Coordinates of C-alpha atoms and ligand atoms in Angstrom, one line a residue:
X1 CA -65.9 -48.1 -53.0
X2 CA -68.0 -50.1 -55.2
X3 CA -67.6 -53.4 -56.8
X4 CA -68.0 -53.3 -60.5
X5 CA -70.8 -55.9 -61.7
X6 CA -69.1 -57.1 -64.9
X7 CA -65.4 -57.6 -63.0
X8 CA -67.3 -59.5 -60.6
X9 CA -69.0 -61.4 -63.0
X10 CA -65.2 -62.2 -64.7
X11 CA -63.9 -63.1 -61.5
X12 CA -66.2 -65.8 -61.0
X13 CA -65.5 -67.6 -64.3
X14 CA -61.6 -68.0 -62.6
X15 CA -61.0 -71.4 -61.3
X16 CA -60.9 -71.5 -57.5
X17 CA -57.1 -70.8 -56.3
X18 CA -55.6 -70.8 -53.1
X19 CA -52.3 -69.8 -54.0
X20 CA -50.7 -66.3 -52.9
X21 CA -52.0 -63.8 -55.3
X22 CA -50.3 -61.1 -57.5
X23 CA -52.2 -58.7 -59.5
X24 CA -50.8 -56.8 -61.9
X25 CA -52.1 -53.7 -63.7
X26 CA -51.6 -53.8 -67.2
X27 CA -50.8 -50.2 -69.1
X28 CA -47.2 -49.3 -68.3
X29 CA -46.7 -52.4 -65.9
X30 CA -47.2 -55.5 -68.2
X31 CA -47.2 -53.4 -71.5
X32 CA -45.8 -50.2 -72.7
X33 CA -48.2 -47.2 -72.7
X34 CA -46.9 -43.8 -72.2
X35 CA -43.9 -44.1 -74.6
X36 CA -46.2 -45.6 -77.5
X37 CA -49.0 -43.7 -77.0
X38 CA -47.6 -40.1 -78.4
X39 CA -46.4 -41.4 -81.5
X40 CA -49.8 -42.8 -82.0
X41 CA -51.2 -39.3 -81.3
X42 CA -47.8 -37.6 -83.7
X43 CA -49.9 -40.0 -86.5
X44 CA -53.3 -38.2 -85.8
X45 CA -51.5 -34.6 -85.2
X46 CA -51.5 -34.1 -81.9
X47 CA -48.6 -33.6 -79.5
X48 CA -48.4 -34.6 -75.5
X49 CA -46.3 -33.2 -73.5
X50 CA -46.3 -33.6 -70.1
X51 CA -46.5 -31.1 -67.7
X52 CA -48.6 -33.1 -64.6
X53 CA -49.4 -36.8 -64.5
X54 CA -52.5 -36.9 -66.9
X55 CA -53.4 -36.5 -70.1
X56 CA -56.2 -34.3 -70.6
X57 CA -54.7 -31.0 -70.7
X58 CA -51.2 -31.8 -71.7
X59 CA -52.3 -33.2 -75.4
X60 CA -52.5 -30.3 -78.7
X61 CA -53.6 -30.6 -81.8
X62 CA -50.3 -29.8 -83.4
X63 CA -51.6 -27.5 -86.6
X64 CA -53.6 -24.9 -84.1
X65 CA -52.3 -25.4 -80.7
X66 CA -55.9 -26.2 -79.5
X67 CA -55.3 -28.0 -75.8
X68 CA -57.5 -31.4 -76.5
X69 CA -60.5 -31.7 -74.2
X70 CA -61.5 -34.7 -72.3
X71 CA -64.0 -36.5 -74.5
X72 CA -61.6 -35.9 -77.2
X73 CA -59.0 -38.2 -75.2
X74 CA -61.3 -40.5 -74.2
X75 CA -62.2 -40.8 -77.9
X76 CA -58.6 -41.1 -78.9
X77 CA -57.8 -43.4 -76.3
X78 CA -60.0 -45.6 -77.3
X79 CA -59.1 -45.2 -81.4
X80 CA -55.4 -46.5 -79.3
X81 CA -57.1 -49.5 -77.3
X82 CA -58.6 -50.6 -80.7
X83 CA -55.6 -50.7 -82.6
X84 CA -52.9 -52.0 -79.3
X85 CA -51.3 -54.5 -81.0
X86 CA -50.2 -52.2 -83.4
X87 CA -48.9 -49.9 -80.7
X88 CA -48.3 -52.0 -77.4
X89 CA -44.6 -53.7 -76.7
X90 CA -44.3 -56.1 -73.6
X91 CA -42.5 -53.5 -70.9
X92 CA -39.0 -54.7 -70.8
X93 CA -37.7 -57.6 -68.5
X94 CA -41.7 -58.4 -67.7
X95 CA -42.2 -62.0 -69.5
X96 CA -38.7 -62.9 -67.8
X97 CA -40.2 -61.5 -64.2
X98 CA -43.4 -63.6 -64.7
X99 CA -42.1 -66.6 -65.7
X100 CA -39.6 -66.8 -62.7
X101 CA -42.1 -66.5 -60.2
X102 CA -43.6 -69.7 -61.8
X103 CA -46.5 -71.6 -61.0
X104 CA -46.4 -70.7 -57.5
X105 CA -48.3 -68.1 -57.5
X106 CA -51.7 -67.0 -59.3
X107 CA -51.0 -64.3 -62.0
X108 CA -54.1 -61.9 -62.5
X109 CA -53.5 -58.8 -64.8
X110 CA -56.4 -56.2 -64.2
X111 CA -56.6 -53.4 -66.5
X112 CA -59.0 -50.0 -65.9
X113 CA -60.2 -49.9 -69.1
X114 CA -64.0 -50.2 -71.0
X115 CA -65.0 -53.9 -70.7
X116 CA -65.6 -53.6 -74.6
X117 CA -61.6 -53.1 -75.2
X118 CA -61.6 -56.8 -73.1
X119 CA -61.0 -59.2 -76.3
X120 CA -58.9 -57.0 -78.2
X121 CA -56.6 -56.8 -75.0
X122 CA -56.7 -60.5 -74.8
X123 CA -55.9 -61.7 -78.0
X124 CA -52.9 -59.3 -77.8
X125 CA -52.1 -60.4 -74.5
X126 CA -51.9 -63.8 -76.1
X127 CA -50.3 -63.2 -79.0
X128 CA -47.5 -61.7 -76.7
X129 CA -47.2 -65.1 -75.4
X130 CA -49.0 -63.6 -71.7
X131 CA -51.7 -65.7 -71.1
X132 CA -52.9 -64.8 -67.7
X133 CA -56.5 -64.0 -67.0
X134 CA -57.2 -61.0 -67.9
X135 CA -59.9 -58.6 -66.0
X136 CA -61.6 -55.6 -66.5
X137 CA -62.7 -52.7 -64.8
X138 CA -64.9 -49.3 -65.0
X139 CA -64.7 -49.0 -61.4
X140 CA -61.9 -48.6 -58.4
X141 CA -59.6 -51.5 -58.3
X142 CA -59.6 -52.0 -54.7
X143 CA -62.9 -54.4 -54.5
X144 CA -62.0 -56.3 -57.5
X145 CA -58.6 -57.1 -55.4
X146 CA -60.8 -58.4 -52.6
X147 CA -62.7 -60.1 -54.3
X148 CA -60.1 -62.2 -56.1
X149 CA -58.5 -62.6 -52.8
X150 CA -61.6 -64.7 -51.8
X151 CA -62.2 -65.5 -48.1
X152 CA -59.2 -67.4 -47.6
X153 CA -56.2 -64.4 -46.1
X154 CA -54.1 -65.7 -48.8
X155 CA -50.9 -63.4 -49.7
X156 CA -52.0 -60.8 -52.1
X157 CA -49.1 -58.3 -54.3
X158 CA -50.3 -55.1 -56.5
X159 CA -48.3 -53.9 -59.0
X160 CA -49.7 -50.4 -60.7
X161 CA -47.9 -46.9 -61.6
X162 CA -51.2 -45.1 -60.6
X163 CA -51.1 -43.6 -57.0
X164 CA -54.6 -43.5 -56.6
X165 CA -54.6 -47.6 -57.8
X166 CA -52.1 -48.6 -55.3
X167 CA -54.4 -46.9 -52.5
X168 CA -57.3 -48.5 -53.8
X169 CA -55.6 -51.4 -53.4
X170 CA -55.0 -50.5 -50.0
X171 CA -58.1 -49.3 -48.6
X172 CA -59.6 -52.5 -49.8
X173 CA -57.1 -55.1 -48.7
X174 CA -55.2 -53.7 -46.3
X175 CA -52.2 -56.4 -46.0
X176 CA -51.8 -56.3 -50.0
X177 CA -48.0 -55.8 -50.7
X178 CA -48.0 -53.0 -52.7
X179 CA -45.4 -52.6 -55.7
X180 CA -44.7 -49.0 -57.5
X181 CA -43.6 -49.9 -61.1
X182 CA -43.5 -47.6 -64.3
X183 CA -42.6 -48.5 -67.7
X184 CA -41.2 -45.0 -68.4
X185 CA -39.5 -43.5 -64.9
X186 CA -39.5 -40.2 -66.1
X187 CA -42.5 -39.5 -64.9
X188 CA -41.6 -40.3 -61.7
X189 CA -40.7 -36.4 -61.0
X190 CA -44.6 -35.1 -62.0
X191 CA -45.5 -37.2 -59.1
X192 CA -45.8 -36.6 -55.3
X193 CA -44.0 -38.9 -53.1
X194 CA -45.4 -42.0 -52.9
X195 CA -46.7 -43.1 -49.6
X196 CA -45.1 -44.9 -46.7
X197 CA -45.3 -49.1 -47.5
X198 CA -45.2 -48.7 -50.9
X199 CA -42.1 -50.1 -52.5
X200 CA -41.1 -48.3 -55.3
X201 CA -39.4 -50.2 -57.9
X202 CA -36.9 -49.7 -61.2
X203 CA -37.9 -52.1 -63.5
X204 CA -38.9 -55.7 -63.5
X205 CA -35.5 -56.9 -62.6
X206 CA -35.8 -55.0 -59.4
X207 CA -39.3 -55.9 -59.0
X208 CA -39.4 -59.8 -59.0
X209 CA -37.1 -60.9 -56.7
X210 CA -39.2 -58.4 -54.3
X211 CA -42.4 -59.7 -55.1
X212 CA -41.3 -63.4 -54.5
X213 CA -40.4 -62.6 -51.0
X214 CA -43.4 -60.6 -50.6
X215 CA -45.5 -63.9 -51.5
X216 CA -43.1 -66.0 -49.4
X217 CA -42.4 -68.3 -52.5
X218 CA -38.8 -69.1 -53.8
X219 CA -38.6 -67.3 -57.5
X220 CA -37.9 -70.5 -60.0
X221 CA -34.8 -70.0 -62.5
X222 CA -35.5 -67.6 -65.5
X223 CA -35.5 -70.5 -68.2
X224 CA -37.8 -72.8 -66.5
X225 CA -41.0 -71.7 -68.0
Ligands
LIG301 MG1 -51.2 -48.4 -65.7

């Protein structure tokens, strides 16, 4: 796997940290995706409906049934990225979750997405009041985990609800405790089981308490933030 140039370049402008480490992806961990996202593509005619785990294939242009190709997505998803504040909710119970496990730990959020989407992310990021770093990635998430982790084997937690991400993940950091979460469970049934070590979780309720034992740090009361 390779190491994507410009996440590397991001990670290096983060302060030195030594504290266990939790990274957390962003689309349907941090903020709503998959439940925004077809009423922005209702707006622009199209329907999705799933069928399988992706979204080339299961989108139509509503008016002629046409199934929507991929560079047509990837042209729509970005139209989406562009305009996220207008579409993109904090997942439920998430703030709370982060703001428990304190200062304790270093928060990283890491999002697959075009670098260029990067400020637009950020200042909605802000605006919703989560003001971890944010990074960026064309590439496999995996390295950009190790390379945040730095030399020192500090604890390291992954949060995604992409399969493939989470096994990134592992394949680059092997000891990473590794955290199934997914705004919508619904989809849960279009995918196959998820692998042994992987701890599936609800919601962020479920999720925290999990994650601060995972990190061997005691989870600070909700209100102290
Ligand atoms: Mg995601």
């Amino acid at each position: 796997m390779s190491d994507d140039p410009e996440t590397a370049r991001q990670i290096a402008e983060l302060a030195a940290d030594d504290r266990p480490l939790l990274v957390l992806d962003v689309d349907d961990v941090v903020l709503e995706f998959i439940r925004p996202f077809p009423r922005f593509l209702e707006k622009r005619g199209f329907n999705l409906t799933f069928n399988s785990f992706r979204l080339t294939g299961n989108i139509a242009e509503r008016a002629s049934g046409r199934l929507v190709e991929q560079p047509e997505v990837t042209a729509l998803l970005d139209e989406f990225f562009h305009g996220q504040a207008d579409w993109q909710t904090i997942t439920d119970g998430a703030s709370e979750a982060l703001a428990m496990l304190g200062d304790r730990v270093e928060i990283v959020m890491l999002t697959a997405m075009p670098h260029r989407h990067r400020a637009t992310r950020r200042a909605h990021l802000d605006a919703l009041g989560l003001r971890y770093p944010l990074l960026t990635t064309e590439m496999h998430k995996g390295p950009a985990l190790a390379r945040l982790r730095g030399k020192k084997r500090r604890p390291v937690a992954f949060v995604d609800d992409q399969p493939r991400n989470l096994m990134s993940a592992r394949e680059a950091v092997a000891d990473t405790h590794l955290f199934h979460l997914m705004a919508d469970n619904s989809l849960r049934e279009f995918l196959p089981p998820i692998e042994d070590g992987i701890v599936v979780v609800e919601d962020w309720r479920e999720a925290a308490p999990k994650i601060a034992a995972a990190l061997g740090v005691a989870a600070e009361a909700a209100h102290n933030t």
